[in-house]
Short mmCIF file of C-alpha atoms and ligand atoms in Angstrom, two decimals:
data_model
loop_
_atom_site.label_atom_id
_atom_site.label_comp_id
_atom_site.label_asym_id
_atom_site.label_seq_id
_atom_site.Cartn_x
_atom_site.Cartn_y
_atom_site.Cartn_z
CA UNK A 28 -27.09 15.51 -22.69
CA UNK A 29 -28.05 13.15 -26.02
CA UNK A 30 -30.74 11.38 -26.22
CA UNK A 31 -29.28 7.99 -25.95
CA UNK A 32 -27.56 9.21 -22.86
CA UNK A 33 -30.75 10.41 -21.37
CA UNK A 34 -32.56 7.27 -21.76
CA UNK A 35 -29.52 5.14 -20.43
CA UNK A 36 -29.32 7.71 -17.45
CA UNK A 37 -33.12 7.70 -16.98
CA UNK A 38 -33.15 4.01 -16.39
CA UNK A 39 -30.94 4.88 -13.49
CA UNK A 40 -31.62 8.17 -11.92
CA UNK A 41 -34.97 9.26 -13.79
CA UNK A 42 -32.67 11.61 -16.11
CA UNK A 43 -32.29 13.90 -13.04
CA UNK A 44 -29.45 16.11 -13.62
CA UNK A 45 -26.30 14.74 -12.06
CA UNK A 46 -24.47 18.00 -11.99
CA UNK A 47 -24.75 20.67 -14.29
CA UNK A 48 -21.80 21.32 -16.67
CA UNK A 49 -20.89 24.83 -15.40
CA UNK A 50 -20.74 22.84 -11.66
CA UNK A 51 -17.78 20.51 -12.89
CA UNK A 52 -14.49 22.07 -11.61
CA UNK A 53 -12.09 23.13 -13.79
CA UNK A 54 -10.07 20.54 -15.62
CA UNK A 55 -12.23 17.80 -15.13
CA UNK A 56 -14.25 16.69 -18.41
CA UNK A 57 -17.92 16.89 -17.64
CA UNK A 58 -18.74 13.81 -19.19
CA UNK A 59 -16.37 11.76 -17.40
CA UNK A 60 -17.96 13.52 -14.19
CA UNK A 61 -21.25 12.61 -15.10
CA UNK A 62 -20.96 9.32 -16.01
CA UNK A 63 -19.02 8.41 -12.69
CA UNK A 64 -21.68 9.74 -10.70
CA UNK A 65 -24.18 7.89 -12.06
CA UNK A 66 -22.26 4.92 -12.17
CA UNK A 67 -20.94 5.32 -8.53
CA UNK A 68 -24.96 5.88 -7.37
CA UNK A 69 -25.82 2.94 -9.12
CA UNK A 70 -23.07 0.68 -7.51
CA UNK A 71 -22.61 2.07 -3.86
CA UNK A 72 -25.92 3.14 -2.95
CA UNK A 73 -24.52 6.25 -1.66
CA UNK A 74 -27.04 9.52 -1.96
CA UNK A 75 -26.30 11.24 -5.33
CA UNK A 76 -26.29 14.59 -4.03
CA UNK A 77 -23.47 13.75 -1.45
CA UNK A 78 -21.46 12.00 -4.05
CA UNK A 79 -21.74 15.35 -6.27
CA UNK A 80 -21.43 17.97 -3.64
CA UNK A 81 -18.28 15.87 -2.80
CA UNK A 82 -16.87 16.02 -6.38
CA UNK A 83 -17.63 19.39 -6.94
CA UNK A 84 -14.66 20.16 -4.04
CA UNK A 85 -12.11 18.18 -5.91
CA UNK A 86 -9.59 19.99 -7.62
CA UNK A 87 -7.82 18.87 -10.97
CA UNK A 88 -4.24 18.65 -10.24
CA UNK A 89 -1.68 18.79 -13.21
CA UNK A 90 1.11 17.83 -11.51
CA UNK A 91 -0.51 14.47 -10.27
CA UNK A 92 -0.74 13.54 -14.09
CA UNK A 93 2.70 14.94 -15.03
CA UNK A 94 4.02 12.67 -11.75
CA UNK A 95 2.51 9.51 -12.91
CA UNK A 96 3.55 10.22 -16.76
CA UNK A 97 6.99 10.45 -15.82
CA UNK A 98 9.13 7.37 -16.96
CA UNK A 99 10.31 5.19 -13.86
CA UNK A 100 13.57 6.51 -12.32
CA UNK A 101 16.45 4.32 -12.79
CA UNK A 102 16.01 0.93 -10.84
CA UNK A 103 18.41 0.94 -7.79
CA UNK A 104 20.13 -1.66 -6.69
CA UNK A 105 19.35 -3.77 -3.34
CA UNK A 106 22.72 -1.95 -1.69
CA UNK A 107 21.42 1.70 -3.05
CA UNK A 108 17.92 0.88 -1.90
CA UNK A 109 19.05 -0.32 1.55
CA UNK A 110 21.31 2.59 1.89
CA UNK A 111 18.11 4.79 1.33
CA UNK A 112 16.05 3.04 4.13
CA UNK A 113 18.48 1.78 6.69
CA UNK A 114 19.71 5.19 7.84
CA UNK A 115 20.26 5.56 11.43
CA UNK A 116 17.34 8.42 11.88
CA UNK A 117 14.59 5.63 10.71
CA UNK A 118 16.11 3.24 13.09
CA UNK A 119 15.76 5.79 15.93
CA UNK A 120 12.54 7.07 15.08
CA UNK A 121 10.80 3.67 14.93
CA UNK A 122 12.38 2.90 18.29
CA UNK A 123 11.16 6.16 19.73
CA UNK A 124 7.43 5.26 17.88
CA UNK A 125 7.34 2.12 19.52
CA UNK A 126 8.50 3.53 23.23
CA UNK A 127 5.38 6.01 22.62
CA UNK A 128 3.00 3.50 21.48
CA UNK A 129 4.15 0.20 23.01
CA UNK A 130 1.07 -1.14 24.61
CA UNK A 131 -0.72 -0.74 21.36
CA UNK A 132 2.21 -2.21 19.17
CA UNK A 133 2.16 -4.84 21.36
CA UNK A 134 -1.48 -5.36 21.44
CA UNK A 135 -1.52 -5.66 17.93
CA UNK A 136 1.21 -7.94 17.36
CA UNK A 137 -0.51 -10.69 20.04
CA UNK A 138 -3.59 -10.12 18.16
CA UNK A 139 -2.73 -10.81 14.78
CA UNK A 140 0.12 -12.77 15.43
CA UNK A 141 2.77 -10.61 13.50
CA UNK A 142 6.36 -9.68 15.08
CA UNK A 143 5.86 -5.84 15.96
CA UNK A 144 9.38 -4.90 14.24
CA UNK A 145 7.72 -6.19 10.86
CA UNK A 146 4.47 -4.20 11.51
CA UNK A 147 6.68 -0.79 12.73
CA UNK A 148 9.04 -1.36 9.50
CA UNK A 149 6.12 -1.06 7.11
CA UNK A 150 5.36 2.36 8.66
CA UNK A 151 8.61 3.64 8.94
CA UNK A 152 9.36 2.98 5.23
CA UNK A 153 5.76 3.89 3.87
CA UNK A 154 5.53 6.98 5.97
CA UNK A 155 8.46 7.25 8.56
CA UNK A 156 6.02 6.26 10.92
CA UNK A 157 3.22 8.74 9.93
CA UNK A 158 5.28 11.93 9.75
CA UNK A 159 4.35 12.28 6.22
CA UNK A 160 1.12 11.00 4.96
CA UNK A 161 1.52 12.51 1.42
CA UNK A 162 1.14 16.07 0.04
CA UNK A 163 -2.06 15.68 -1.78
CA UNK A 164 -5.51 15.33 -0.66
CA UNK A 165 -6.66 11.96 -1.83
CA UNK A 166 -10.01 13.06 -2.87
CA UNK A 167 -8.11 15.48 -5.42
CA UNK A 168 -5.51 12.53 -6.49
CA UNK A 169 -8.14 9.87 -7.16
CA UNK A 170 -10.76 12.55 -8.98
CA UNK A 171 -7.54 13.58 -11.34
CA UNK A 172 -6.25 10.08 -12.04
CA UNK A 173 -9.98 8.47 -12.02
CA UNK A 174 -11.70 11.25 -14.10
CA UNK A 175 -9.05 12.94 -16.28
CA UNK A 176 -6.28 10.35 -17.13
CA UNK A 177 -7.44 8.35 -19.65
CA UNK A 178 -4.67 5.73 -19.31
CA UNK A 179 -5.65 4.36 -15.94
CA UNK A 180 -9.06 5.70 -15.74
CA UNK A 181 -10.56 2.76 -15.16
CA UNK A 182 -8.62 1.56 -12.28
CA UNK A 183 -8.25 4.99 -10.29
CA UNK A 184 -12.09 5.66 -11.24
CA UNK A 185 -12.70 2.35 -9.31
CA UNK A 186 -10.72 3.49 -6.44
CA UNK A 187 -12.18 6.86 -6.15
CA UNK A 188 -15.66 5.07 -5.97
CA UNK A 189 -14.19 3.08 -3.02
CA UNK A 190 -12.66 5.69 -1.46
CA UNK A 191 -16.10 7.88 -1.48
CA UNK A 192 -17.88 4.85 0.04
CA UNK A 193 -15.38 4.00 2.99
CA UNK A 194 -15.36 8.00 3.81
CA UNK A 195 -19.13 7.81 4.06
CA UNK A 196 -18.99 4.40 5.61
CA UNK A 197 -16.73 5.58 8.19
CA UNK A 198 -18.03 8.92 8.91
CA UNK A 199 -14.92 10.91 7.94
CA UNK A 200 -14.40 13.61 5.73
CA UNK A 201 -13.25 12.68 2.09
CA UNK A 202 -12.46 16.45 1.23
CA UNK A 203 -9.27 16.39 3.99
CA UNK A 204 -7.78 13.24 3.89
CA UNK A 205 -4.07 13.38 2.65
CA UNK A 206 -2.20 10.83 0.87
CA UNK A 207 0.21 9.98 -1.89
CA UNK A 208 -0.17 11.19 -5.69
CA UNK A 209 -1.61 7.92 -6.40
CA UNK A 210 -4.37 7.75 -3.60
CA UNK A 211 -2.86 5.97 -1.11
CA UNK A 212 -3.61 6.82 2.41
CA UNK A 213 -2.56 6.97 6.12
CA UNK A 214 0.47 5.45 8.11
CA UNK A 215 0.64 2.21 5.76
CA UNK A 216 -0.48 3.91 2.44
CA UNK A 217 -3.43 1.80 1.76
CA UNK A 218 -5.11 2.20 -1.25
CA UNK A 219 -8.94 2.43 -1.16
CA UNK A 220 -9.39 -1.16 -2.15
CA UNK A 221 -7.10 -2.27 0.48
CA UNK A 222 -8.67 0.05 3.05
CA UNK A 223 -12.16 -1.56 2.15
CA UNK A 224 -10.71 -4.96 2.23
CA UNK A 225 -8.07 -5.29 5.17
CA UNK A 226 -8.59 -1.65 7.52
CA UNK A 227 -9.91 -2.77 10.94
CA UNK A 228 -11.33 -0.96 13.72
CA UNK A 229 -8.43 -1.68 16.31
CA UNK A 230 -9.19 1.30 18.89
CA UNK A 231 -13.03 0.12 18.92
CA UNK A 232 -14.25 3.63 18.27
CA UNK A 233 -16.59 2.50 15.88
CA UNK A 234 -14.47 3.37 12.34
CA UNK A 235 -11.68 2.13 10.55
CA UNK A 236 -9.47 4.85 10.46
CA UNK A 237 -6.16 4.66 8.81
CA UNK A 238 -4.89 8.09 10.19
CA UNK A 239 -4.97 6.63 13.67
CA UNK A 240 -2.58 4.53 14.98
CA UNK A 241 -3.96 2.08 16.37
CA UNK A 242 -6.35 1.07 13.74
CA UNK A 243 -3.12 1.84 11.45
CA UNK A 244 -1.05 -0.74 13.37
CA UNK A 245 -3.98 -3.10 13.27
CA UNK A 246 -4.49 -2.77 9.81
CA UNK A 247 -1.14 -3.75 8.73
CA UNK A 248 -0.74 -6.42 10.89
CA UNK A 249 -4.18 -7.60 9.82
CA UNK A 250 -2.92 -7.16 6.02
CA UNK A 251 -0.03 -9.60 6.62
CA UNK A 252 -1.89 -12.08 8.82
CA UNK A 253 -4.35 -12.15 5.96
CA UNK A 254 -1.70 -13.19 3.46
CA UNK A 255 -0.59 -15.91 5.58
CA UNK A 256 1.95 -14.50 7.79
CA UNK A 257 3.63 -17.14 9.84
CA UNK A 258 4.02 -16.24 13.67
CA UNK A 259 7.37 -16.21 14.84
CA UNK A 260 8.99 -17.16 11.57
CA UNK A 261 11.88 -15.68 9.97
CA UNK A 262 11.56 -13.80 6.39
CA UNK A 263 14.76 -14.09 5.05
CA UNK A 264 18.26 -15.44 5.84
CA UNK A 265 21.48 -14.46 4.30
CA UNK A 266 23.35 -17.03 2.55
CA UNK A 267 27.11 -17.59 3.00
CA UNK A 268 27.75 -19.87 0.11
CA UNK A 269 25.92 -20.88 -2.82
CA UNK A 270 27.21 -23.58 -5.23
CA UNK A 271 27.17 -22.93 -8.83
CA UNK A 272 24.63 -25.95 -9.33
CA UNK A 273 22.11 -24.14 -7.02
CA UNK A 274 22.61 -20.50 -8.71
CA UNK A 275 20.27 -21.83 -11.44
CA UNK A 276 17.27 -22.01 -9.00
CA UNK A 277 17.75 -18.41 -8.05
CA UNK A 278 14.29 -16.98 -8.31
CA UNK A 279 12.71 -14.83 -11.20
CA UNK A 280 9.60 -13.84 -9.86
CA UNK A 281 8.25 -13.36 -6.76
CA UNK A 282 6.66 -16.52 -5.89
CA UNK A 283 9.01 -18.77 -3.85
CA UNK A 284 10.65 -21.42 -6.63
CA UNK A 285 12.39 -24.19 -4.73
CA UNK A 286 12.77 -25.54 -1.31
CA UNK A 287 15.00 -25.39 1.93
CA UNK A 288 15.41 -29.33 0.84
CA UNK A 289 16.26 -28.53 -2.80
CA UNK A 290 19.06 -26.10 -1.82
CA UNK A 291 20.41 -28.12 0.82
CA UNK A 292 20.82 -30.98 -1.46
CA UNK A 293 22.85 -28.60 -3.81
CA UNK A 294 25.17 -27.89 -1.01
CA UNK A 295 23.77 -24.49 0.30
CA UNK A 296 24.93 -23.56 3.33
CA UNK A 297 23.00 -21.58 6.04
CA UNK A 298 19.50 -22.93 5.94
CA UNK A 299 19.83 -25.11 9.46
CA UNK A 300 17.00 -25.19 11.29
CA UNK A 301 14.44 -24.90 8.52
CA UNK A 302 11.96 -27.58 7.57
CA UNK A 303 13.05 -29.34 4.19
CA UNK A 304 9.54 -28.63 2.56
CA UNK A 305 9.73 -24.89 3.42
CA UNK A 306 9.13 -22.78 -0.01
CA UNK A 307 12.43 -20.46 -0.61
CA UNK A 308 12.88 -17.77 -3.49
CA UNK A 309 16.67 -17.69 -3.97
CA UNK A 310 17.47 -14.43 -4.45
CA UNK A 311 20.59 -12.62 -5.94
CA UNK A 312 20.70 -9.19 -4.77
CA UNK A 313 23.33 -6.31 -5.65
CA UNK A 314 24.42 -5.30 -2.50
CA UNK A 315 27.42 -2.63 -1.54
CA UNK A 316 29.87 -4.99 -1.79
CA UNK A 317 28.81 -6.87 -4.62
CA UNK A 318 26.51 -10.12 -4.89
CA UNK A 319 24.47 -11.12 -2.08
CA UNK A 320 22.83 -14.40 -1.88
CA UNK A 321 19.50 -14.40 0.38
CA UNK A 322 17.16 -17.14 0.93
CA UNK A 323 13.47 -15.65 0.66
CA UNK A 324 11.25 -17.48 3.04
CA UNK A 325 7.48 -17.45 2.91
CA UNK A 326 6.94 -14.34 5.55
CA UNK A 327 9.40 -12.37 2.70
CA UNK A 328 6.77 -13.49 0.31
CA UNK A 329 3.65 -12.31 2.63
CA UNK A 330 5.56 -8.87 2.62
CA UNK A 331 5.64 -8.65 -1.32
CA UNK A 332 1.77 -8.85 -1.27
CA UNK A 333 2.21 -5.40 0.58
CA UNK A 334 4.38 -4.26 -1.96
CA UNK A 335 5.25 -6.27 -5.11
CA UNK A 336 8.91 -5.89 -4.78
CA UNK A 337 11.84 -7.73 -3.24
CA UNK A 338 13.88 -4.34 -2.75
CA UNK A 339 10.91 -3.16 -0.61
CA UNK A 340 10.43 -6.40 1.27
CA UNK A 341 14.21 -7.10 2.15
CA UNK A 342 14.16 -3.17 3.29
CA UNK A 343 11.29 -4.00 5.45
CA UNK A 344 13.00 -7.30 6.61
CA UNK A 345 16.56 -5.42 7.43
CA UNK A 346 14.59 -2.45 9.08
CA UNK A 347 12.73 -4.81 11.27
CA UNK A 348 15.84 -6.74 12.33
CA UNK A 349 17.23 -3.33 13.07
CA UNK A 350 14.38 -2.15 15.42
CA UNK A 351 14.07 -5.57 16.98
CA UNK A 352 18.01 -5.39 17.75
CA UNK A 353 17.59 -1.81 19.21
CA UNK A 354 14.61 -2.36 21.34
CA UNK A 355 14.88 -2.13 25.22
CA1 LIG B 2 -11.22 2.97 15.32
#
């Protein structure tokens, strides 16, 4: 340890050894581990021996670096994306999940004012209703990206710190939690900061556990409610005819950029029954049979707060419709 560093750490820790270099698991830069431990102890107030002992169990995963560095795959059209997520087996599995957990699902919908098909559709698209939580230990994913991947190190080190804090607070074992290569966890694939901010203890056992059905359902519904879900309102409407004059109002970002009133005045058909002041994102999507025009309503915008993509939000909406139609 150089002198300056020792002086700086001494202010925090009395210069106690954080983790001897030979104790740092292979693949992680010892200096990154050391500064992470010092900062995490300072910012979270967690016992340093616990932090160090936990990190010692992390495994550096080069495949995760490879996965996150890979260039984005070709962007799917709406038609291709929809076909991927709206297969009959995903609808059937959702209905089976509803049948198995109906009491909890209905209680969650009632408590948060979010209709159950939307909550289930998010679980269905994220993890096939909890069938695949991800193939990585969350600890490995976040330690690999937060300590040994400079391009996103700041973000993921922050997520690693929050993850350790959450696991400690909830009394869960940070070394056996499974998730995605980017550290998204549980039925709804929450990243650690979303876990901290939006997870709820719906089954009342004293811990917020995103791998437990009731807490996972409650947490997804709470996420939507906090982001201003409108109870009972639809999320999107297909539009039958969109005159040329209205096409100029097509959305270029995720924010609704026009209103029902403005579109109706330009001759857009299909918005009957909606308040003129309702914000709309006018979407032109490439469906399987060519262009589809869709009115993205405020609840669709709320779904994009969960995952910032119209493809995702529209797939959740369509899966939700299919689940609602198939429900007993
Ligand atoms: Ca709980």
